[in-house]
Amino acid sequence: MEFLSEYGMFLAKAVTILAVVLAATAGVVALSSRGAPGRAKEHLEVKSLNDKYRETAQALRSAMLPPPLAKRAAKEEKKRLKAEAKQLKHQPETGRHRLFVLDFHGDIRASAVNALREEISAVLAVATAEDEVLVRLESAGGMVHAYGLAASQLQRIRQRNIPLTIAVDKVAASGGYMMACVATRILAAPFAVLGSIGVITQLPNFHRLLKKNNIDFEQITAGDFKRTLTLFGENTEVARQKLRDEVEDVHALFKAYVIENRPQLDIERVATGEHWHGIRALDLKLIDELRTSDDYLMNASGERDLFEVRFVAKKPLLTRLLAAGTQLRQSSTRFWQSDQEPPSLM
């Protein structure tokens, strides 16, 4: 008991110290932000992937050479790049088409759509029909309205007749596939998860528990179907049927959207809510090619100028800490076991 008491005191002190450190850190961050009012909290970052691949290859080549030869090779490479830059200064038009690379990592609420819309707006301001946009997509789906908006953002690219490639290295299921189907071409890794063209809604009901404990629940609505199934009231068969009808209607809209963008699909075969790995998805025509985004980009770098475009919005420290906790919780839950609020494309 003495050991437990001492351990408890130690734990309490440790938690207190941690809380003080976090509070002090938050204060420093807040003061530093106030001290630099001109610093942009939202900005666009553009990175040349051609330079990245070239520098990576050069670093490996240098490591493989004896030190004197590596030093000489580095000087020659620096001289060559300087000459290239000088030539481009006088002849800015290289004749090479551009490939703009965007990333979308989707959560249940498709929170990344805020950055996606800014990135697409920036790309559309400069891209032409000879260029291409590649989106590295990773999402297991989520809320209908959120992923509907995300898919609509991708439609903006297609409406400008700019080729759109979607690369799925891990998962594009349900709402994620709603986005992917917009593409001119879909690439996927052999064991990426795709499909799940279905809709789900579920919620617990505590009516019997409340009734057992003599707790009343009152709800006043105007309109027969303002509320169908509830958490605390007694659900009726009429309400259940109404919700079933709504879910079926969303599913019908989902299927119509997919087939509009990928008419080659046997929609009744693939719209069962099932998901498939890339190898099987190719047979079902859910995708067009088995290929990773890395392989596609490295091959394209020899013919195109590659630009990675990322919209960065600086968030408060507390928001970032909460987001990290949420991400940790979500990472331990498989997407097909989710119990989020209805309706969802999961």
mmCIF file of N, CA and C in Angstrom, residues 114-239:
data_model
loop_
_atom_site.group_PDB
_atom_site.id
_atom_site.type_symbol
_atom_site.label_atom_id
_atom_site.label_comp_id
_atom_site.label_asym_id
_atom_site.label_seq_id
_atom_site.Cartn_x
_atom_site.Cartn_y
_atom_site.Cartn_z
ATOM 1 N N ASN A 114 -11.209 21.192 -47.583
ATOM 2 C CA ASN A 114 -10.927 22.617 -47.476
ATOM 3 C C ASN A 114 -9.617 22.975 -48.165
ATOM 4 N N ALA A 115 -8.598 22.125 -47.979
ATOM 5 C CA ALA A 115 -7.330 22.349 -48.665
ATOM 6 C C ALA A 115 -7.442 21.989 -50.135
ATOM 7 N N LEU A 116 -8.185 20.921 -50.447
ATOM 8 C CA LEU A 116 -8.313 20.474 -51.836
ATOM 9 C C LEU A 116 -8.914 21.556 -52.716
ATOM 10 N N ARG A 117 -9.927 22.242 -52.231
ATOM 11 C CA ARG A 117 -10.582 23.262 -53.058
ATOM 12 C C ARG A 117 -9.618 24.403 -53.365
ATOM 13 N N GLU A 118 -8.753 24.768 -52.393
ATOM 14 C CA GLU A 118 -7.776 25.834 -52.621
ATOM 15 C C GLU A 118 -6.712 25.378 -53.620
ATOM 16 N N GLU A 119 -6.261 24.143 -53.479
ATOM 17 C CA GLU A 119 -5.231 23.619 -54.381
ATOM 18 C C GLU A 119 -5.753 23.538 -55.817
ATOM 19 N N ILE A 120 -6.984 23.066 -55.967
ATOM 20 C CA ILE A 120 -7.563 22.951 -57.311
ATOM 21 C C ILE A 120 -7.763 24.331 -57.927
ATOM 22 N N SER A 121 -8.208 25.291 -57.147
ATOM 23 C CA SER A 121 -8.389 26.651 -57.660
ATOM 24 C C SER A 121 -7.066 27.215 -58.160
ATOM 25 N N ALA A 122 -5.986 26.955 -57.424
ATOM 26 C CA ALA A 122 -4.669 27.443 -57.830
ATOM 27 C C ALA A 122 -4.215 26.765 -59.111
ATOM 28 N N VAL A 123 -4.410 25.465 -59.205
ATOM 29 C CA VAL A 123 -3.991 24.728 -60.400
ATOM 30 C C VAL A 123 -4.785 25.174 -61.622
ATOM 31 N N LEU A 124 -6.086 25.352 -61.455
ATOM 32 C CA LEU A 124 -6.926 25.750 -62.589
ATOM 33 C C LEU A 124 -6.576 27.139 -63.110
ATOM 34 N N ALA A 125 -5.932 27.937 -62.273
ATOM 35 C CA ALA A 125 -5.551 29.277 -62.703
ATOM 36 C C ALA A 125 -4.404 29.255 -63.713
ATOM 37 N N VAL A 126 -3.647 28.133 -63.760
ATOM 38 C CA VAL A 126 -2.475 28.080 -64.647
ATOM 39 C C VAL A 126 -2.476 26.889 -65.598
ATOM 40 N N ALA A 127 -3.238 25.839 -65.287
ATOM 41 C CA ALA A 127 -3.178 24.607 -66.076
ATOM 42 C C ALA A 127 -3.924 24.753 -67.398
ATOM 43 N N THR A 128 -3.470 23.982 -68.390
ATOM 44 C CA THR A 128 -4.127 23.917 -69.693
ATOM 45 C C THR A 128 -4.509 22.474 -69.987
ATOM 46 N N ALA A 129 -5.186 22.270 -71.094
ATOM 47 C CA ALA A 129 -5.620 20.920 -71.469
ATOM 48 C C ALA A 129 -4.451 20.002 -71.786
ATOM 49 N N GLU A 130 -3.246 20.580 -72.015
ATOM 50 C CA GLU A 130 -2.065 19.764 -72.283
ATOM 51 C C GLU A 130 -1.397 19.283 -70.999
ATOM 52 N N ASP A 131 -1.791 19.859 -69.871
ATOM 53 C CA ASP A 131 -1.224 19.462 -68.582
ATOM 54 C C ASP A 131 -2.021 18.289 -68.002
ATOM 55 N N GLU A 132 -1.679 17.911 -66.794
ATOM 56 C CA GLU A 132 -2.365 16.798 -66.126
ATOM 57 C C GLU A 132 -2.361 17.047 -64.626
ATOM 58 N N VAL A 133 -3.401 16.561 -63.962
ATOM 59 C CA VAL A 133 -3.464 16.616 -62.494
ATOM 60 C C VAL A 133 -3.518 15.185 -61.976
ATOM 61 N N LEU A 134 -2.667 14.888 -61.012
ATOM 62 C CA LEU A 134 -2.688 13.575 -60.355
ATOM 63 C C LEU A 134 -3.009 13.782 -58.882
ATOM 64 N N VAL A 135 -4.012 13.070 -58.395
ATOM 65 C CA VAL A 135 -4.394 13.143 -56.985
ATOM 66 C C VAL A 135 -4.065 11.813 -56.328
ATOM 67 N N ARG A 136 -3.197 11.863 -55.336
ATOM 68 C CA ARG A 136 -2.907 10.667 -54.534
ATOM 69 C C ARG A 136 -3.983 10.599 -53.455
ATOM 70 N N LEU A 137 -4.897 9.676 -53.644
ATOM 71 C CA LEU A 137 -6.115 9.614 -52.832
ATOM 72 C C LEU A 137 -6.047 8.479 -51.823
ATOM 73 N N GLU A 138 -6.399 8.804 -50.600
ATOM 74 C CA GLU A 138 -6.487 7.781 -49.559
ATOM 75 C C GLU A 138 -7.680 8.095 -48.668
ATOM 76 N N SER A 139 -8.723 7.295 -48.775
ATOM 77 C CA SER A 139 -9.909 7.526 -47.961
ATOM 78 C C SER A 139 -10.777 6.277 -47.911
ATOM 79 N N ALA A 140 -11.282 5.981 -46.727
ATOM 80 C CA ALA A 140 -12.206 4.870 -46.549
ATOM 81 C C ALA A 140 -13.651 5.333 -46.508
ATOM 82 N N GLY A 141 -13.899 6.616 -46.833
ATOM 83 C CA GLY A 141 -15.266 7.108 -46.917
ATOM 84 C C GLY A 141 -15.707 7.854 -45.678
ATOM 85 N N GLY A 142 -16.967 8.258 -45.689
ATOM 86 C CA GLY A 142 -17.503 9.029 -44.567
ATOM 87 C C GLY A 142 -18.850 9.625 -44.913
ATOM 88 N N MET A 143 -19.099 10.835 -44.468
ATOM 89 C CA MET A 143 -20.405 11.466 -44.616
ATOM 90 C C MET A 143 -20.722 11.789 -46.074
ATOM 91 N N VAL A 144 -21.976 11.583 -46.433
ATOM 92 C CA VAL A 144 -22.415 11.725 -47.827
ATOM 93 C C VAL A 144 -22.159 13.131 -48.349
ATOM 94 N N HIS A 145 -22.638 14.147 -47.624
ATOM 95 C CA HIS A 145 -22.520 15.510 -48.134
ATOM 96 C C HIS A 145 -21.069 15.961 -48.241
ATOM 97 N N ALA A 146 -20.221 15.486 -47.310
ATOM 98 C CA ALA A 146 -18.822 15.891 -47.311
ATOM 99 C C ALA A 146 -18.085 15.322 -48.520
ATOM 100 N N TYR A 147 -18.306 14.036 -48.800
ATOM 101 C CA TYR A 147 -17.627 13.418 -49.941
ATOM 102 C C TYR A 147 -18.270 13.811 -51.263
ATOM 103 N N GLY A 148 -19.533 14.194 -51.213
ATOM 104 C CA GLY A 148 -20.148 14.744 -52.413
ATOM 105 C C GLY A 148 -19.464 16.035 -52.826
ATOM 106 N N LEU A 149 -19.130 16.873 -51.841
ATOM 107 C CA LEU A 149 -18.425 18.119 -52.127
ATOM 108 C C LEU A 149 -17.010 17.844 -52.633
ATOM 109 N N ALA A 150 -16.337 16.876 -52.023
ATOM 110 C CA ALA A 150 -14.970 16.536 -52.454
ATOM 111 C C ALA A 150 -14.962 16.055 -53.903
ATOM 112 N N ALA A 151 -15.940 15.205 -54.263
ATOM 113 C CA ALA A 151 -16.034 14.727 -55.642
ATOM 114 C C ALA A 151 -16.341 15.878 -56.593
ATOM 115 N N SER A 152 -17.159 16.818 -56.152
ATOM 116 C CA SER A 152 -17.496 17.975 -56.985
ATOM 117 C C SER A 152 -16.276 18.848 -57.250
ATOM 118 N N GLN A 153 -15.365 18.917 -56.288
ATOM 119 C CA GLN A 153 -14.132 19.669 -56.513
ATOM 120 C C GLN A 153 -13.307 19.034 -57.632
ATOM 121 N N LEU A 154 -13.256 17.714 -57.657
ATOM 122 C CA LEU A 154 -12.527 17.019 -58.725
ATOM 123 C C LEU A 154 -13.224 17.205 -60.072
ATOM 124 N N GLN A 155 -14.550 17.314 -60.044
ATOM 125 C CA GLN A 155 -15.290 17.542 -61.284
ATOM 126 C C GLN A 155 -14.871 18.853 -61.946
ATOM 127 N N ARG A 156 -14.453 19.825 -61.160
ATOM 128 C CA ARG A 156 -14.016 21.104 -61.718
ATOM 129 C C ARG A 156 -12.845 20.905 -62.682
ATOM 130 N N ILE A 157 -11.972 19.951 -62.372
ATOM 131 C CA ILE A 157 -10.825 19.670 -63.247
ATOM 132 C C ILE A 157 -11.304 19.068 -64.553
ATOM 133 N N ARG A 158 -12.205 18.098 -64.466
ATOM 134 C CA ARG A 158 -12.721 17.442 -65.670
ATOM 135 C C ARG A 158 -13.488 18.437 -66.553
ATOM 136 N N GLN A 159 -14.216 19.349 -65.926
ATOM 137 C CA GLN A 159 -14.998 20.319 -66.687
ATOM 138 C C GLN A 159 -14.125 21.274 -67.496
ATOM 139 N N ARG A 160 -12.863 21.388 -67.110
ATOM 140 C CA ARG A 160 -11.920 22.223 -67.872
ATOM 141 C C ARG A 160 -11.139 21.407 -68.896
ATOM 142 N N ASN A 161 -11.555 20.153 -69.087
ATOM 143 C CA ASN A 161 -10.911 19.248 -70.052
ATOM 144 C C ASN A 161 -9.430 19.013 -69.742
ATOM 145 N N ILE A 162 -9.092 19.032 -68.471
ATOM 146 C CA ILE A 162 -7.726 18.726 -68.036
ATOM 147 C C ILE A 162 -7.702 17.272 -67.564
ATOM 148 N N PRO A 163 -6.807 16.442 -68.102
ATOM 149 C CA PRO A 163 -6.743 15.036 -67.690
ATOM 150 C C PRO A 163 -6.535 14.912 -66.182
ATOM 151 N N LEU A 164 -7.325 14.041 -65.565
ATOM 152 C CA LEU A 164 -7.253 13.822 -64.122
ATOM 153 C C LEU A 164 -6.956 12.357 -63.850
ATOM 154 N N THR A 165 -5.854 12.100 -63.184
ATOM 155 C CA THR A 165 -5.480 10.739 -62.789
ATOM 156 C C THR A 165 -5.596 10.617 -61.276
ATOM 157 N N ILE A 166 -6.251 9.561 -60.838
ATOM 158 C CA ILE A 166 -6.330 9.265 -59.404
ATOM 159 C C ILE A 166 -5.442 8.062 -59.126
ATOM 160 N N ALA A 167 -4.549 8.188 -58.145
ATOM 161 C CA ALA A 167 -3.674 7.085 -57.746
ATOM 162 C C ALA A 167 -4.051 6.632 -56.339
ATOM 163 N N VAL A 168 -4.374 5.360 -56.209
ATOM 164 C CA VAL A 168 -4.792 4.797 -54.916
ATOM 165 C C VAL A 168 -3.740 3.797 -54.464
ATOM 166 N N ASP A 169 -2.941 4.173 -53.501
ATOM 167 C CA ASP A 169 -1.906 3.274 -52.999
ATOM 168 C C ASP A 169 -2.411 2.391 -51.864
ATOM 169 N N LYS A 170 -3.414 2.872 -51.123
ATOM 170 C CA LYS A 170 -3.908 2.095 -49.978
ATOM 171 C C LYS A 170 -5.408 1.826 -50.061
ATOM 172 N N VAL A 171 -6.216 2.884 -50.022
ATOM 173 C CA VAL A 171 -7.666 2.663 -49.981
ATOM 174 C C VAL A 171 -8.424 3.829 -50.598
ATOM 175 N N ALA A 172 -9.425 3.489 -51.411
ATOM 176 C CA ALA A 172 -10.410 4.456 -51.911
ATOM 177 C C ALA A 172 -11.733 3.713 -51.924
ATOM 178 N N ALA A 173 -12.403 3.717 -50.800
ATOM 179 C CA ALA A 173 -13.625 2.941 -50.641
ATOM 180 C C ALA A 173 -14.794 3.860 -50.318
ATOM 181 N N SER A 174 -15.969 3.466 -50.771
ATOM 182 C CA SER A 174 -17.203 4.191 -50.508
ATOM 183 C C SER A 174 -17.061 5.653 -50.942
ATOM 184 N N GLY A 175 -17.096 6.613 -50.004
ATOM 185 C CA GLY A 175 -16.934 8.005 -50.385
ATOM 186 C C GLY A 175 -15.619 8.252 -51.102
ATOM 187 N N GLY A 176 -14.588 7.489 -50.729
ATOM 188 C CA GLY A 176 -13.304 7.592 -51.424
ATOM 189 C C GLY A 176 -13.427 7.171 -52.869
ATOM 190 N N TYR A 177 -14.220 6.122 -53.124
ATOM 191 C CA TYR A 177 -14.393 5.702 -54.519
ATOM 192 C C TYR A 177 -15.305 6.677 -55.266
ATOM 193 N N MET A 178 -16.226 7.321 -54.568
ATOM 194 C CA MET A 178 -17.039 8.356 -55.210
ATOM 195 C C MET A 178 -16.134 9.429 -55.799
ATOM 196 N N MET A 179 -15.066 9.767 -55.087
ATOM 197 C CA MET A 179 -14.097 10.724 -55.606
ATOM 198 C C MET A 179 -13.294 10.113 -56.757
ATOM 199 N N ALA A 180 -12.818 8.891 -56.567
ATOM 200 C CA ALA A 180 -11.939 8.267 -57.554
ATOM 201 C C ALA A 180 -12.614 8.094 -58.914
ATOM 202 N N CYS A 181 -13.910 7.787 -58.915
ATOM 203 C CA CYS A 181 -14.594 7.490 -60.173
ATOM 204 C C CYS A 181 -14.666 8.700 -61.103
ATOM 205 N N VAL A 182 -14.404 9.886 -60.593
ATOM 206 C CA VAL A 182 -14.432 11.094 -61.414
ATOM 207 C C VAL A 182 -13.257 11.120 -62.389
ATOM 208 N N ALA A 183 -12.196 10.392 -62.090
ATOM 209 C CA ALA A 183 -10.942 10.499 -62.826
ATOM 210 C C ALA A 183 -11.044 10.047 -64.275
ATOM 211 N N THR A 184 -10.157 10.606 -65.087
ATOM 212 C CA THR A 184 -9.982 10.123 -66.447
ATOM 213 C C THR A 184 -9.404 8.718 -66.413
ATOM 214 N N ARG A 185 -8.508 8.485 -65.430
ATOM 215 C CA ARG A 185 -7.864 7.187 -65.283
ATOM 216 C C ARG A 185 -7.599 6.927 -63.808
ATOM 217 N N ILE A 186 -7.832 5.700 -63.368
ATOM 218 C CA ILE A 186 -7.606 5.313 -61.975
ATOM 219 C C ILE A 186 -6.481 4.285 -61.919
ATOM 220 N N LEU A 187 -5.443 4.589 -61.140
ATOM 221 C CA LEU A 187 -4.357 3.661 -60.876
ATOM 222 C C LEU A 187 -4.504 3.150 -59.450
ATOM 223 N N ALA A 188 -4.078 1.913 -59.211
ATOM 224 C CA ALA A 188 -4.152 1.379 -57.851
ATOM 225 C C ALA A 188 -3.048 0.358 -57.642
ATOM 226 N N ALA A 189 -2.548 0.300 -56.427
ATOM 227 C CA ALA A 189 -1.589 -0.737 -56.055
ATOM 228 C C ALA A 189 -2.312 -2.082 -56.013
ATOM 229 N N PRO A 190 -1.596 -3.176 -56.207
ATOM 230 C CA PRO A 190 -2.246 -4.498 -56.287
ATOM 231 C C PRO A 190 -3.134 -4.851 -55.103
ATOM 232 N N PHE A 191 -2.766 -4.400 -53.910
ATOM 233 C CA PHE A 191 -3.566 -4.762 -52.740
ATOM 234 C C PHE A 191 -4.260 -3.550 -52.110
ATOM 235 N N ALA A 192 -4.395 -2.484 -52.875
ATOM 236 C CA ALA A 192 -5.208 -1.354 -52.410
ATOM 237 C C ALA A 192 -6.668 -1.795 -52.312
ATOM 238 N N VAL A 193 -7.424 -1.178 -51.433
ATOM 239 C CA VAL A 193 -8.836 -1.517 -51.215
ATOM 240 C C VAL A 193 -9.712 -0.523 -51.969
ATOM 241 N N LEU A 194 -10.614 -1.053 -52.800
ATOM 242 C CA LEU A 194 -11.483 -0.186 -53.610
ATOM 243 C C LEU A 194 -12.911 -0.714 -53.610
ATOM 244 N N GLY A 195 -13.829 0.182 -53.955
ATOM 245 C CA GLY A 195 -15.237 -0.213 -54.062
ATOM 246 C C GLY A 195 -16.064 0.250 -52.889
ATOM 247 N N SER A 196 -16.741 -0.680 -52.234
ATOM 248 C CA SER A 196 -17.643 -0.389 -51.123
ATOM 249 C C SER A 196 -18.689 0.650 -51.526
ATOM 250 N N ILE A 197 -19.308 0.414 -52.688
ATOM 251 C CA ILE A 197 -20.334 1.343 -53.189
ATOM 252 C C ILE A 197 -21.647 1.006 -52.476
ATOM 253 N N GLY A 198 -21.805 1.563 -51.319
ATOM 254 C CA GLY A 198 -22.979 1.298 -50.498
ATOM 255 C C GLY A 198 -23.180 2.421 -49.495
ATOM 256 N N VAL A 199 -24.268 2.332 -48.729
ATOM 257 C CA VAL A 199 -24.606 3.358 -47.744
ATOM 258 C C VAL A 199 -24.998 2.652 -46.451
ATOM 259 N N ILE A 200 -24.611 3.249 -45.325
ATOM 260 C CA ILE A 200 -24.947 2.638 -44.040
ATOM 261 C C ILE A 200 -25.416 3.712 -43.073
ATOM 262 N N THR A 201 -26.370 3.357 -42.225
ATOM 263 C CA THR A 201 -26.796 4.227 -41.136
ATOM 264 C C THR A 201 -27.114 3.348 -39.940
ATOM 265 N N GLN A 202 -26.661 3.732 -38.775
ATOM 266 C CA GLN A 202 -26.911 2.929 -37.582
ATOM 267 C C GLN A 202 -26.802 3.801 -36.340
ATOM 268 N N LEU A 203 -27.570 3.471 -35.321
ATOM 269 C CA LEU A 203 -27.502 4.196 -34.071
ATOM 270 C C LEU A 203 -28.147 3.351 -32.975
ATOM 271 N N PRO A 204 -27.686 3.510 -31.739
ATOM 272 C CA PRO A 204 -28.294 2.776 -30.627
ATOM 273 C C PRO A 204 -29.605 3.431 -30.209
ATOM 274 N N ASN A 205 -30.413 2.682 -29.462
ATOM 275 C CA ASN A 205 -31.659 3.243 -28.930
ATOM 276 C C ASN A 205 -31.770 2.884 -27.450
ATOM 277 N N PHE A 206 -31.978 3.908 -26.615
ATOM 278 C CA PHE A 206 -31.981 3.729 -25.163
ATOM 279 C C PHE A 206 -33.388 3.808 -24.564
ATOM 280 N N HIS A 207 -34.418 3.676 -25.407
ATOM 281 C CA HIS A 207 -35.784 3.859 -24.930
ATOM 282 C C HIS A 207 -36.133 2.895 -23.804
ATOM 283 N N ARG A 208 -35.820 1.615 -23.977
ATOM 284 C CA ARG A 208 -36.187 0.625 -22.944
ATOM 285 C C ARG A 208 -35.446 0.873 -21.638
ATOM 286 N N LEU A 209 -34.184 1.337 -21.734
ATOM 287 C CA LEU A 209 -33.419 1.637 -20.521
ATOM 288 C C LEU A 209 -34.047 2.819 -19.773
ATOM 289 N N LEU A 210 -34.448 3.846 -20.523
ATOM 290 C CA LEU A 210 -35.078 4.992 -19.886
ATOM 291 C C LEU A 210 -36.409 4.601 -19.252
ATOM 292 N N LYS A 211 -37.166 3.786 -19.970
ATOM 293 C CA LYS A 211 -38.471 3.355 -19.466
ATOM 294 C C LYS A 211 -38.322 2.535 -18.191
ATOM 295 N N LYS A 212 -37.304 1.677 -18.172
ATOM 296 C CA LYS A 212 -37.059 0.834 -16.992
ATOM 297 C C LYS A 212 -36.744 1.675 -15.770
ATOM 298 N N ASN A 213 -36.106 2.824 -15.996
ATOM 299 C CA ASN A 213 -35.714 3.685 -14.883
ATOM 300 C C ASN A 213 -36.663 4.867 -14.698
ATOM 301 N N ASN A 214 -37.874 4.754 -15.292
ATOM 302 C CA ASN A 214 -38.912 5.771 -15.143
ATOM 303 C C ASN A 214 -38.434 7.174 -15.547
ATOM 304 N N ILE A 215 -37.688 7.221 -16.656
ATOM 305 C CA ILE A 215 -37.202 8.493 -17.190
ATOM 306 C C ILE A 215 -37.989 8.807 -18.458
ATOM 307 N N ASP A 216 -38.638 9.952 -18.472
ATOM 308 C CA ASP A 216 -39.420 10.360 -19.642
ATOM 309 C C ASP A 216 -38.527 11.070 -20.657
ATOM 310 N N PHE A 217 -38.842 10.855 -21.925
ATOM 311 C CA PHE A 217 -38.160 11.565 -23.007
ATOM 312 C C PHE A 217 -39.224 12.227 -23.872
ATOM 313 N N GLU A 218 -39.099 13.535 -24.053
ATOM 314 C CA GLU A 218 -40.086 14.260 -24.838
ATOM 315 C C GLU A 218 -39.405 14.931 -26.025
ATOM 316 N N GLN A 219 -40.075 14.844 -27.157
ATOM 317 C CA GLN A 219 -39.545 15.447 -28.380
ATOM 318 C C GLN A 219 -40.707 16.011 -29.185
ATOM 319 N N ILE A 220 -40.589 17.261 -29.545
ATOM 320 C CA ILE A 220 -41.655 17.922 -30.288
ATOM 321 C C ILE A 220 -41.136 18.282 -31.669
ATOM 322 N N THR A 221 -41.826 17.841 -32.711
ATOM 323 C CA THR A 221 -41.417 18.142 -34.081
ATOM 324 C C THR A 221 -42.615 18.656 -34.874
ATOM 325 N N ALA A 222 -42.324 19.363 -35.932
ATOM 326 C CA ALA A 222 -43.340 19.796 -36.884
ATOM 327 C C ALA A 222 -42.976 19.183 -38.224
ATOM 328 N N GLY A 223 -43.873 18.386 -38.763
ATOM 329 C CA GLY A 223 -43.546 17.643 -39.977
ATOM 330 C C GLY A 223 -43.485 16.166 -39.646
ATOM 331 N N ASP A 224 -44.156 15.347 -40.441
ATOM 332 C CA ASP A 224 -44.260 13.917 -40.128
ATOM 333 C C ASP A 224 -42.896 13.242 -40.033
ATOM 334 N N PHE A 225 -41.947 13.681 -40.838
ATOM 335 C CA PHE A 225 -40.665 12.984 -40.886
ATOM 336 C C PHE A 225 -39.494 13.914 -40.565
ATOM 337 N N LYS A 226 -39.761 14.911 -39.711
ATOM 338 C CA LYS A 226 -38.657 15.760 -39.254
ATOM 339 C C LYS A 226 -37.621 14.916 -38.538
ATOM 340 N N ARG A 227 -38.062 13.908 -37.825
ATOM 341 C CA ARG A 227 -37.170 12.956 -37.176
ATOM 342 C C ARG A 227 -37.740 11.564 -37.387
ATOM 343 N N THR A 228 -36.876 10.627 -37.819
ATOM 344 C CA THR A 228 -37.344 9.244 -37.994
ATOM 345 C C THR A 228 -36.874 8.424 -36.786
ATOM 346 N N LEU A 229 -35.774 7.694 -36.915
ATOM 347 C CA LEU A 229 -35.260 6.957 -35.762
ATOM 348 C C LEU A 229 -34.567 7.909 -34.802
ATOM 349 N N THR A 230 -34.720 7.650 -33.498
ATOM 350 C CA THR A 230 -34.112 8.506 -32.480
ATOM 351 C C THR A 230 -33.307 7.663 -31.509
ATOM 352 N N LEU A 231 -32.483 8.338 -30.726
ATOM 353 C CA LEU A 231 -31.675 7.656 -29.713
ATOM 354 C C LEU A 231 -32.496 7.303 -28.475
ATOM 355 N N PHE A 232 -33.445 8.180 -28.107
ATOM 356 C CA PHE A 232 -34.097 8.025 -26.805
ATOM 357 C C PHE A 232 -35.595 7.743 -26.879
ATOM 358 N N GLY A 233 -36.227 8.063 -28.005
ATOM 359 C CA GLY A 233 -37.660 7.818 -28.107
ATOM 360 C C GLY A 233 -37.965 6.393 -28.568
ATOM 361 N N GLU A 234 -39.247 6.060 -28.555
ATOM 362 C CA GLU A 234 -39.665 4.735 -29.032
ATOM 363 C C GLU A 234 -39.810 4.788 -30.555
ATOM 364 N N ASN A 235 -39.025 3.997 -31.245
ATOM 365 C CA ASN A 235 -39.030 4.006 -32.705
ATOM 366 C C ASN A 235 -40.189 3.173 -33.245
ATOM 367 N N THR A 236 -40.778 3.654 -34.300
ATOM 368 C CA THR A 236 -41.911 2.963 -34.913
ATOM 369 C C THR A 236 -41.484 2.331 -36.230
ATOM 370 N N GLU A 237 -42.279 1.395 -36.708
ATOM 371 C CA GLU A 237 -41.990 0.748 -37.984
ATOM 372 C C GLU A 237 -42.103 1.735 -39.141
ATOM 373 N N VAL A 238 -43.010 2.707 -39.001
ATOM 374 C CA VAL A 238 -43.140 3.744 -40.035
ATOM 375 C C VAL A 238 -41.844 4.548 -40.140
ATOM 376 N N ALA A 239 -41.283 4.898 -38.977
ATOM 377 C CA ALA A 239 -40.026 5.654 -38.966
ATOM 378 C C ALA A 239 -38.892 4.828 -39.554
#
